[in-house]
Amino acid sequence: MLTIEGLTKTYKTGDKALKNVSVSVPSGQVVGLIGPSGAGKSTLIRCINRLVEPTSGAVKMGDSDITRLSRSELRRARRRIGMIFQEYALVERLTVMENVLSGRLGYVPFWRSFTRRFPQESVDKAFALLERVGLGDHADKRADALSGGQRQRVGIARALEQDPELLLVDEPTASLDPKTSRQIMRLILEICRERGLPAIINIHDVVLAQDFTQRILGLRAGELVFDGAPDALDEAALTRIYGEEDWTAMRRRSGDEEPEHHSEREMVERLEGLA
Amino acid sequence: MPVATIDGAPVWRHRTSRQSLLIWFGWLCLVALFVFCWQVMTRDTIWAFVEDAPRQAADIGSRMFPPRWSYIERLLLPLWDTLNIATLGTVLGIIIAVPIAFLAARNTTPSTLIVRPIALFIIVASRSINSLIWALLLVSIIGPGVLAGVIAIGLRSIGFVAKLLYEAIEEIDEKQVEAVRSTGASGAQVIDYAIVPQVLPAFFGIAVFRWDINIRESTILGLVGAGGIGLQLQASLNVLAWPQVTMIFVVILATVVISEWVSAKVRHAII
Amino acid sequence: MTTTTPRVWRRPPILIQDKRWRIAIYGGLVLYLIAAMASIEVDWVRVYTGLERGWRFVQGFLQPDFTSRWSDISQGLVESLTMTVTSTVVGVIISIPIGIGAARNLAPLPVYAVCRAIIALSRALQEIIIAILFVAMFGFGPFAGFLTLSFATIGFLAKLLAEDIEDIDARQVEAVRATGASWWQLVNYGVQPQVMPRLIGLSLYRLDINFRESAVIGIVGAGGIGATLNTAIDRYEFDSAGAILLIIIAIVMVAEYGSSTVRKWVQ
């Protein structure tokens, strides 16, 4: 259970990125966070594990308030929060296996990580996860030798290696082609379902968000302007989040008269567009 | 590009009158500065010596050839010392330079207000002072010998290595650092997993490059008593044994060429 | 997972994949380092007595004495600075034709070979060695230093300039050539605009290097602040030596800062 109360972030430049955002995510729920660029999506996600230091407000996981933790307590809290990044953010010059094992850094002392002697169960888990994301044979390749989709799979494995209780996902599909995007989203969703893992997915693609998440949050200029089921995201809601735009055109493209089939159909359309 | 109007007709000019005037004034200042510096510098120059220089050059040239080839036997041990001074000095310099680079890089320094300026000052101080000056000082402090040479080369290398390394650290991809930090890694682990892999190729390149420069510099440290082949050079110059001096120049030249070749090969293999 | 026994994982080696080569190369390096360190003969008694002097130097550095040797220091400084300016100007003026001659895309082969040979000669010889020769020919004093630094500037600047010219955008040159321009016009219109900012930047950088070198060649008699420094250290006047070193550092800092601003302004 994640509870965010009155979260506010004002940058040094005076920009108000978040204004009094309150929301709670029950365990097992996958939430899509949408909004225009600069609405504060990225800041919100980073305030949860304090990669960005919030100005005021509280972020509670269980009973503890993450915003009040000391540095070592924060490290312990961070290892329970897995994060998947835009453009993968793998350490390019390390091997795939080292990247996955870096998910254990919060659990092992420095000498173990420095000598790359991780406990056997961590190594077993890493191998199992690589197998799970379909990269069993790539353990000793360098991360920069992989394709975009493969790199994001490594990013997912790294986050899961942490044994997280919450997944933060920042634009996971931003630099992937449409087909790979859907595969990655599906993989993230499957894994969340398998583990009953709650997730907050920051995503700019409204269609993907509607297809894959159970609940959608809409952020505009640092304020929460929509919170509801994917079906409730109608034109009025979209206009509230993004401003005036011809939504029917976008809907037509996504084929919203047939919600059951639209993902496949849209995929075909997009693939045709690619070819 | 401005268009001026002269006698009612538009005339294209490369620059406005004001701009060209300023540029001419700049050149004039440069020429005046040069003439002034030249006169100050040559105030005490004895032109008779300068006019005599071609004759002197011919005289020295005739004494320098042929080189005394047999002298090479006495140069092998100093050459070994020279190599050691360069290598150990590079190692010493690197050991000190690495932590300083991390203290000086904007994204890894513990404090921008106090620690970073100190680290930057150490870098500038080390870079401004040539290894020969360091050697001069060290010979006077700890006595002549190879050790003074090693430390002199090490002190000079600190600034060079640390400057290039901290620039490399500042250029790393911060997203990778953020990703490793988000796993709950400690500061040392972030350096080990996110920063070191990114700067390692640059580091090897810098180290080999500096080693190559240090070979050059260590050949002449002996002039002030800090060991190596320069000691032989100094001794030969003192007794005006020009054929030996030529031989030493040949050996130094060969060493420099070989070390340049080796460092180019190694850098190529690493990067 | 298909395997039942626990899979061990070891990081693959970073640089040398073959195990025997790795052992041979790393082992060789370690042996060399041990041999090198063993070959240093250290007179520890001398080092120990030297520590006191080292401490005096540190104190001299912290409490420098600018006044008692000021006339020597100022004369050395004037020599160094004038040497730096004149040798940089002369060096740059000579480097430009040599640099153009050493660019394969502008110069015919014989000219290219001669210019490259000049560059190689100037780069292979240490400043100090050149200074020794020039002092022997021209006598002690800043004139020998001026010649040394000019000669060294040529090797540095002409090489980088030639590489720059070889790297320029060939299409722009082609476009100028297509207008029927002569060789001089080609250099003026097709090449000069492209390399001018770099040339100014490199000249300023060389100015900075020449000042630092001018502090060294005085040790072999080629004038400048190096001679003053040498005297101060010979007399164990560490507070004057500290003052000179601080002045050198300060001038280098000012020069670096100034040249970086000018370079930003030019580009």
PDB file of N, CA and C in Angstrom, chain A residues 17-80:
ATOM      1  N   ALA A  17       6.742  21.943  -9.837  1.00  0.00           N
ATOM      2  CA  ALA A  17       6.537  20.729 -10.627  1.00  0.00           C
ATOM      3  C   ALA A  17       5.350  19.926 -10.106  1.00  0.00           C
ATOM      4  N   LEU A  18       5.156  19.939  -8.789  1.00  0.00           N
ATOM      5  CA  LEU A  18       4.032  19.208  -8.200  1.00  0.00           C
ATOM      6  C   LEU A  18       3.329  20.119  -7.203  1.00  0.00           C
ATOM      7  N   LYS A  19       1.989  20.114  -7.254  1.00  0.00           N
ATOM      8  CA  LYS A  19       1.246  20.960  -6.336  1.00  0.00           C
ATOM      9  C   LYS A  19       0.274  20.098  -5.540  1.00  0.00           C
ATOM     10  N   ASN A  20       0.660  19.775  -4.312  1.00  0.00           N
ATOM     11  CA  ASN A  20      -0.257  19.157  -3.376  1.00  0.00           C
ATOM     12  C   ASN A  20      -0.933  17.914  -3.964  1.00  0.00           C
ATOM     13  N   VAL A  21      -0.138  16.952  -4.392  1.00  0.00           N
ATOM     14  CA  VAL A  21      -0.698  15.736  -4.989  1.00  0.00           C
ATOM     15  C   VAL A  21      -0.938  14.698  -3.895  1.00  0.00           C
ATOM     16  N   SER A  22      -2.164  14.166  -3.825  1.00  0.00           N
ATOM     17  CA  SER A  22      -2.475  13.093  -2.871  1.00  0.00           C
ATOM     18  C   SER A  22      -3.119  11.946  -3.630  1.00  0.00           C
ATOM     19  N   VAL A  23      -2.639  10.736  -3.364  1.00  0.00           N
ATOM     20  CA  VAL A  23      -3.193   9.574  -4.046  1.00  0.00           C
ATOM     21  C   VAL A  23      -2.741   8.343  -3.270  1.00  0.00           C
ATOM     22  N   SER A  24      -3.517   7.256  -3.338  1.00  0.00           N
ATOM     23  CA  SER A  24      -3.016   6.032  -2.725  1.00  0.00           C
ATOM     24  C   SER A  24      -3.201   4.862  -3.679  1.00  0.00           C
ATOM     25  N   VAL A  25      -2.236   3.964  -3.654  1.00  0.00           N
ATOM     26  CA  VAL A  25      -2.228   2.808  -4.556  1.00  0.00           C
ATOM     27  C   VAL A  25      -2.265   1.540  -3.710  1.00  0.00           C
ATOM     28  N   PRO A  26      -3.367   0.772  -3.760  1.00  0.00           N
ATOM     29  CA  PRO A  26      -3.426  -0.469  -2.989  1.00  0.00           C
ATOM     30  C   PRO A  26      -2.517  -1.526  -3.607  1.00  0.00           C
ATOM     31  N   SER A  27      -2.162  -2.542  -2.833  1.00  0.00           N
ATOM     32  CA  SER A  27      -1.222  -3.528  -3.349  1.00  0.00           C
ATOM     33  C   SER A  27      -1.845  -4.276  -4.519  1.00  0.00           C
ATOM     34  N   GLY A  28      -1.015  -4.595  -5.504  1.00  0.00           N
ATOM     35  CA  GLY A  28      -1.473  -5.348  -6.657  1.00  0.00           C
ATOM     36  C   GLY A  28      -2.058  -4.507  -7.766  1.00  0.00           C
ATOM     37  N   GLN A  29      -2.200  -3.193  -7.547  1.00  0.00           N
ATOM     38  CA  GLN A  29      -2.825  -2.378  -8.580  1.00  0.00           C
ATOM     39  C   GLN A  29      -1.777  -1.764  -9.512  1.00  0.00           C
ATOM     40  N   VAL A  30      -2.064  -1.806 -10.812  1.00  0.00           N
ATOM     41  CA  VAL A  30      -1.161  -1.189 -11.779  1.00  0.00           C
ATOM     42  C   VAL A  30      -1.793   0.116 -12.257  1.00  0.00           C
ATOM     43  N   VAL A  31      -1.081   1.211 -12.010  1.00  0.00           N
ATOM     44  CA  VAL A  31      -1.619   2.529 -12.273  1.00  0.00           C
ATOM     45  C   VAL A  31      -0.853   3.181 -13.421  1.00  0.00           C
ATOM     46  N   GLY A  32      -1.596   3.738 -14.365  1.00  0.00           N
ATOM     47  CA  GLY A  32      -0.943   4.484 -15.442  1.00  0.00           C
ATOM     48  C   GLY A  32      -0.980   5.958 -15.131  1.00  0.00           C
ATOM     49  N   LEU A  33       0.166   6.631 -15.311  1.00  0.00           N
ATOM     50  CA  LEU A  33       0.237   8.055 -15.021  1.00  0.00           C
ATOM     51  C   LEU A  33       0.422   8.783 -16.352  1.00  0.00           C
ATOM     52  N   ILE A  34      -0.592   9.561 -16.756  1.00  0.00           N
ATOM     53  CA  ILE A  34      -0.484  10.245 -18.041  1.00  0.00           C
ATOM     54  C   ILE A  34      -0.526  11.750 -17.849  1.00  0.00           C
ATOM     55  N   GLY A  35      -0.176  12.451 -18.903  1.00  0.00           N
ATOM     56  CA  GLY A  35      -0.165  13.906 -18.836  1.00  0.00           C
ATOM     57  C   GLY A  35       0.800  14.448 -19.874  1.00  0.00           C
ATOM     58  N   PRO A  36       0.654  15.727 -20.230  1.00  0.00           N
ATOM     59  CA  PRO A  36       1.553  16.305 -21.232  1.00  0.00           C
ATOM     60  C   PRO A  36       2.982  16.407 -20.706  1.00  0.00           C
ATOM     61  N   SER A  37       3.933  16.627 -21.619  1.00  0.00           N
ATOM     62  CA  SER A  37       5.328  16.784 -21.188  1.00  0.00           C
ATOM     63  C   SER A  37       5.428  17.961 -20.241  1.00  0.00           C
ATOM     64  N   GLY A  38       6.216  17.790 -19.194  1.00  0.00           N
ATOM     65  CA  GLY A  38       6.395  18.882 -18.245  1.00  0.00           C
ATOM     66  C   GLY A  38       5.291  18.980 -17.215  1.00  0.00           C
ATOM     67  N   ALA A  39       4.378  17.973 -17.194  1.00  0.00           N
ATOM     68  CA  ALA A  39       3.283  18.029 -16.219  1.00  0.00           C
ATOM     69  C   ALA A  39       3.746  17.608 -14.830  1.00  0.00           C
ATOM     70  N   GLY A  40       4.951  16.989 -14.756  1.00  0.00           N
ATOM     71  CA  GLY A  40       5.460  16.556 -13.451  1.00  0.00           C
ATOM     72  C   GLY A  40       5.384  15.059 -13.230  1.00  0.00           C
ATOM     73  N   LYS A  41       5.117  14.295 -14.317  1.00  0.00           N
ATOM     74  CA  LYS A  41       5.025  12.832 -14.171  1.00  0.00           C
ATOM     75  C   LYS A  41       6.326  12.250 -13.650  1.00  0.00           C
ATOM     76  N   SER A  42       7.407  12.658 -14.325  1.00  0.00           N
ATOM     77  CA  SER A  42       8.723  12.140 -13.971  1.00  0.00           C
ATOM     78  C   SER A  42       9.101  12.554 -12.547  1.00  0.00           C
ATOM     79  N   THR A  43       8.778  13.785 -12.205  1.00  0.00           N
ATOM     80  CA  THR A  43       9.093  14.280 -10.859  1.00  0.00           C
ATOM     81  C   THR A  43       8.320  13.495  -9.811  1.00  0.00           C
ATOM     82  N   LEU A  44       7.056  13.212 -10.085  1.00  0.00           N
ATOM     83  CA  LEU A  44       6.230  12.479  -9.115  1.00  0.00           C
ATOM     84  C   LEU A  44       6.845  11.111  -8.832  1.00  0.00           C
ATOM     85  N   ILE A  45       7.195  10.403  -9.919  1.00  0.00           N
ATOM     86  CA  ILE A  45       7.769   9.070  -9.739  1.00  0.00           C
ATOM     87  C   ILE A  45       9.083   9.139  -8.973  1.00  0.00           C
ATOM     88  N   ARG A  46       9.897  10.164  -9.285  1.00  0.00           N
ATOM     89  CA  ARG A  46      11.205  10.255  -8.635  1.00  0.00           C
ATOM     90  C   ARG A  46      11.099  10.748  -7.191  1.00  0.00           C
ATOM     91  N   CYS A  47       9.991  11.400  -6.850  1.00  0.00           N
ATOM     92  CA  CYS A  47       9.818  11.808  -5.459  1.00  0.00           C
ATOM     93  C   CYS A  47       9.510  10.597  -4.577  1.00  0.00           C
ATOM     94  N   ILE A  48       8.969   9.546  -5.188  1.00  0.00           N
ATOM     95  CA  ILE A  48       8.590   8.395  -4.384  1.00  0.00           C
ATOM     96  C   ILE A  48       9.836   7.701  -3.831  1.00  0.00           C
ATOM     97  N   ASN A  49      10.886   7.534  -4.658  1.00  0.00           N
ATOM     98  CA  ASN A  49      12.110   6.954  -4.084  1.00  0.00           C
ATOM     99  C   ASN A  49      13.179   8.019  -3.843  1.00  0.00           C
ATOM    100  N   ARG A  50      12.747   9.256  -3.850  1.00  0.00           N
ATOM    101  CA  ARG A  50      13.591  10.396  -3.485  1.00  0.00           C
ATOM    102  C   ARG A  50      14.841  10.525  -4.341  1.00  0.00           C
ATOM    103  N   LEU A  51      14.743  10.124  -5.617  1.00  0.00           N
ATOM    104  CA  LEU A  51      15.798  10.532  -6.543  1.00  0.00           C
ATOM    105  C   LEU A  51      15.677  12.034  -6.734  1.00  0.00           C
ATOM    106  N   VAL A  52      14.436  12.528  -6.578  1.00  0.00           N
ATOM    107  CA  VAL A  52      14.204  13.962  -6.484  1.00  0.00           C
ATOM    108  C   VAL A  52      13.656  14.204  -5.086  1.00  0.00           C
ATOM    109  N   GLU A  53      14.234  15.151  -4.387  1.00  0.00           N
ATOM    110  CA  GLU A  53      13.848  15.414  -3.001  1.00  0.00           C
ATOM    111  C   GLU A  53      12.568  16.263  -2.974  1.00  0.00           C
ATOM    112  N   PRO A  54      11.460  15.733  -2.433  1.00  0.00           N
ATOM    113  CA  PRO A  54      10.229  16.535  -2.427  1.00  0.00           C
ATOM    114  C   PRO A  54      10.340  17.731  -1.481  1.00  0.00           C
ATOM    115  N   THR A  55       9.620  18.810  -1.803  1.00  0.00           N
ATOM    116  CA  THR A  55       9.680  20.004  -0.958  1.00  0.00           C
ATOM    117  C   THR A  55       8.843  19.816   0.309  1.00  0.00           C
ATOM    118  N   SER A  56       7.632  19.279   0.133  1.00  0.00           N
ATOM    119  CA  SER A  56       6.835  18.964   1.321  1.00  0.00           C
ATOM    120  C   SER A  56       5.870  17.851   0.973  1.00  0.00           C
ATOM    121  N   GLY A  57       5.220  17.320   2.007  1.00  0.00           N
ATOM    122  CA  GLY A  57       4.301  16.217   1.789  1.00  0.00           C
ATOM    123  C   GLY A  57       4.902  14.912   2.286  1.00  0.00           C
ATOM    124  N   ALA A  58       4.110  13.835   2.176  1.00  0.00           N
ATOM    125  CA  ALA A  58       4.557  12.550   2.709  1.00  0.00           C
ATOM    126  C   ALA A  58       4.363  11.456   1.657  1.00  0.00           C
ATOM    127  N   VAL A  59       5.287  10.494   1.655  1.00  0.00           N
ATOM    128  CA  VAL A  59       5.154   9.305   0.810  1.00  0.00           C
ATOM    129  C   VAL A  59       5.258   8.108   1.738  1.00  0.00           C
ATOM    130  N   LYS A  60       4.131   7.405   1.941  1.00  0.00           N
ATOM    131  CA  LYS A  60       4.141   6.319   2.919  1.00  0.00           C
ATOM    132  C   LYS A  60       4.063   4.974   2.231  1.00  0.00           C
ATOM    133  N   MET A  61       5.025   4.124   2.576  1.00  0.00           N
ATOM    134  CA  MET A  61       4.942   2.723   2.154  1.00  0.00           C
ATOM    135  C   MET A  61       4.734   1.917   3.411  1.00  0.00           C
ATOM    136  N   GLY A  62       3.556   1.279   3.549  1.00  0.00           N
ATOM    137  CA  GLY A  62       3.237   0.656   4.826  1.00  0.00           C
ATOM    138  C   GLY A  62       3.111   1.767   5.861  1.00  0.00           C
ATOM    139  N   ASP A  63       3.936   1.670   6.917  1.00  0.00           N
ATOM    140  CA  ASP A  63       3.833   2.665   7.980  1.00  0.00           C
ATOM    141  C   ASP A  63       4.877   3.766   7.851  1.00  0.00           C
ATOM    142  N   SER A  64       6.011   3.446   7.180  1.00  0.00           N
ATOM    143  CA  SER A  64       7.112   4.410   7.236  1.00  0.00           C
ATOM    144  C   SER A  64       6.935   5.494   6.182  1.00  0.00           C
ATOM    145  N   ASP A  65       7.306   6.718   6.561  1.00  0.00           N
ATOM    146  CA  ASP A  65       7.236   7.847   5.648  1.00  0.00           C
ATOM    147  C   ASP A  65       8.607   8.018   5.000  1.00  0.00           C
ATOM    148  N   ILE A  66       8.669   7.740   3.687  1.00  0.00           N
ATOM    149  CA  ILE A  66       9.959   7.743   3.000  1.00  0.00           C
ATOM    150  C   ILE A  66      10.624   9.110   3.052  1.00  0.00           C
ATOM    151  N   THR A  67       9.809  10.170   3.071  1.00  0.00           N
ATOM    152  CA  THR A  67      10.413  11.501   3.034  1.00  0.00           C
ATOM    153  C   THR A  67      11.159  11.838   4.315  1.00  0.00           C
ATOM    154  N   ARG A  68      10.930  11.056   5.395  1.00  0.00           N
ATOM    155  CA  ARG A  68      11.595  11.391   6.647  1.00  0.00           C
ATOM    156  C   ARG A  68      12.756  10.459   6.974  1.00  0.00           C
ATOM    157  N   LEU A  69      13.096   9.576   6.063  1.00  0.00           N
ATOM    158  CA  LEU A  69      14.124   8.588   6.384  1.00  0.00           C
ATOM    159  C   LEU A  69      15.522   9.201   6.331  1.00  0.00           C
ATOM    160  N   SER A  70      16.406   8.631   7.163  1.00  0.00           N
ATOM    161  CA  SER A  70      17.814   9.027   7.086  1.00  0.00           C
ATOM    162  C   SER A  70      18.432   8.372   5.854  1.00  0.00           C
ATOM    163  N   ARG A  71      19.694   8.716   5.589  1.00  0.00           N
ATOM    164  CA  ARG A  71      20.298   8.223   4.349  1.00  0.00           C
ATOM    165  C   ARG A  71      20.363   6.706   4.281  1.00  0.00           C
ATOM    166  N   SER A  72      20.759   6.064   5.383  1.00  0.00           N
ATOM    167  CA  SER A  72      20.889   4.605   5.311  1.00  0.00           C
ATOM    168  C   SER A  72      19.505   3.959   5.284  1.00  0.00           C
ATOM    169  N   GLU A  73      18.545   4.561   6.005  1.00  0.00           N
ATOM    170  CA  GLU A  73      17.178   4.022   5.946  1.00  0.00           C
ATOM    171  C   GLU A  73      16.593   4.189   4.548  1.00  0.00           C
ATOM    172  N   LEU A  74      16.946   5.308   3.906  1.00  0.00           N
ATOM    173  CA  LEU A  74      16.462   5.553   2.548  1.00  0.00           C
ATOM    174  C   LEU A  74      16.986   4.485   1.603  1.00  0.00           C
ATOM    175  N   ARG A  75      18.278   4.123   1.782  1.00  0.00           N
ATOM    176  CA  ARG A  75      18.842   3.080   0.914  1.00  0.00           C
ATOM    177  C   ARG A  75      18.070   1.779   1.090  1.00  0.00           C
ATOM    178  N   ARG A  76      17.714   1.485   2.361  1.00  0.00           N
ATOM    179  CA  ARG A  76      16.961   0.254   2.604  1.00  0.00           C
ATOM    180  C   ARG A  76      15.557   0.338   1.986  1.00  0.00           C
ATOM    181  N   ALA A  77      14.987   1.546   2.010  1.00  0.00           N
ATOM    182  CA  ALA A  77      13.659   1.708   1.406  1.00  0.00           C
ATOM    183  C   ALA A  77      13.749   1.581  -0.121  1.00  0.00           C
ATOM    184  N   ARG A  78      14.829   2.169  -0.690  1.00  0.00           N
ATOM    185  CA  ARG A  78      14.959   2.140  -2.142  1.00  0.00           C
ATOM    186  C   ARG A  78      15.086   0.727  -2.681  1.00  0.00           C
ATOM    187  N   ARG A  79      15.745  -0.157  -1.912  1.00  0.00           N
ATOM    188  CA  ARG A  79      15.932  -1.499  -2.450  1.00  0.00           C
ATOM    189  C   ARG A  79      14.597  -2.248  -2.520  1.00  0.00           C
ATOM    190  N   ARG A  80      13.565  -1.733  -1.802  1.00  0.00           N
ATOM    191  CA  ARG A  80      12.242  -2.370  -1.899  1.00  0.00           C
ATOM    192  C   ARG A  80      11.418  -1.770  -3.039  1.00  0.00           C
TER     193      ARG A  80
END
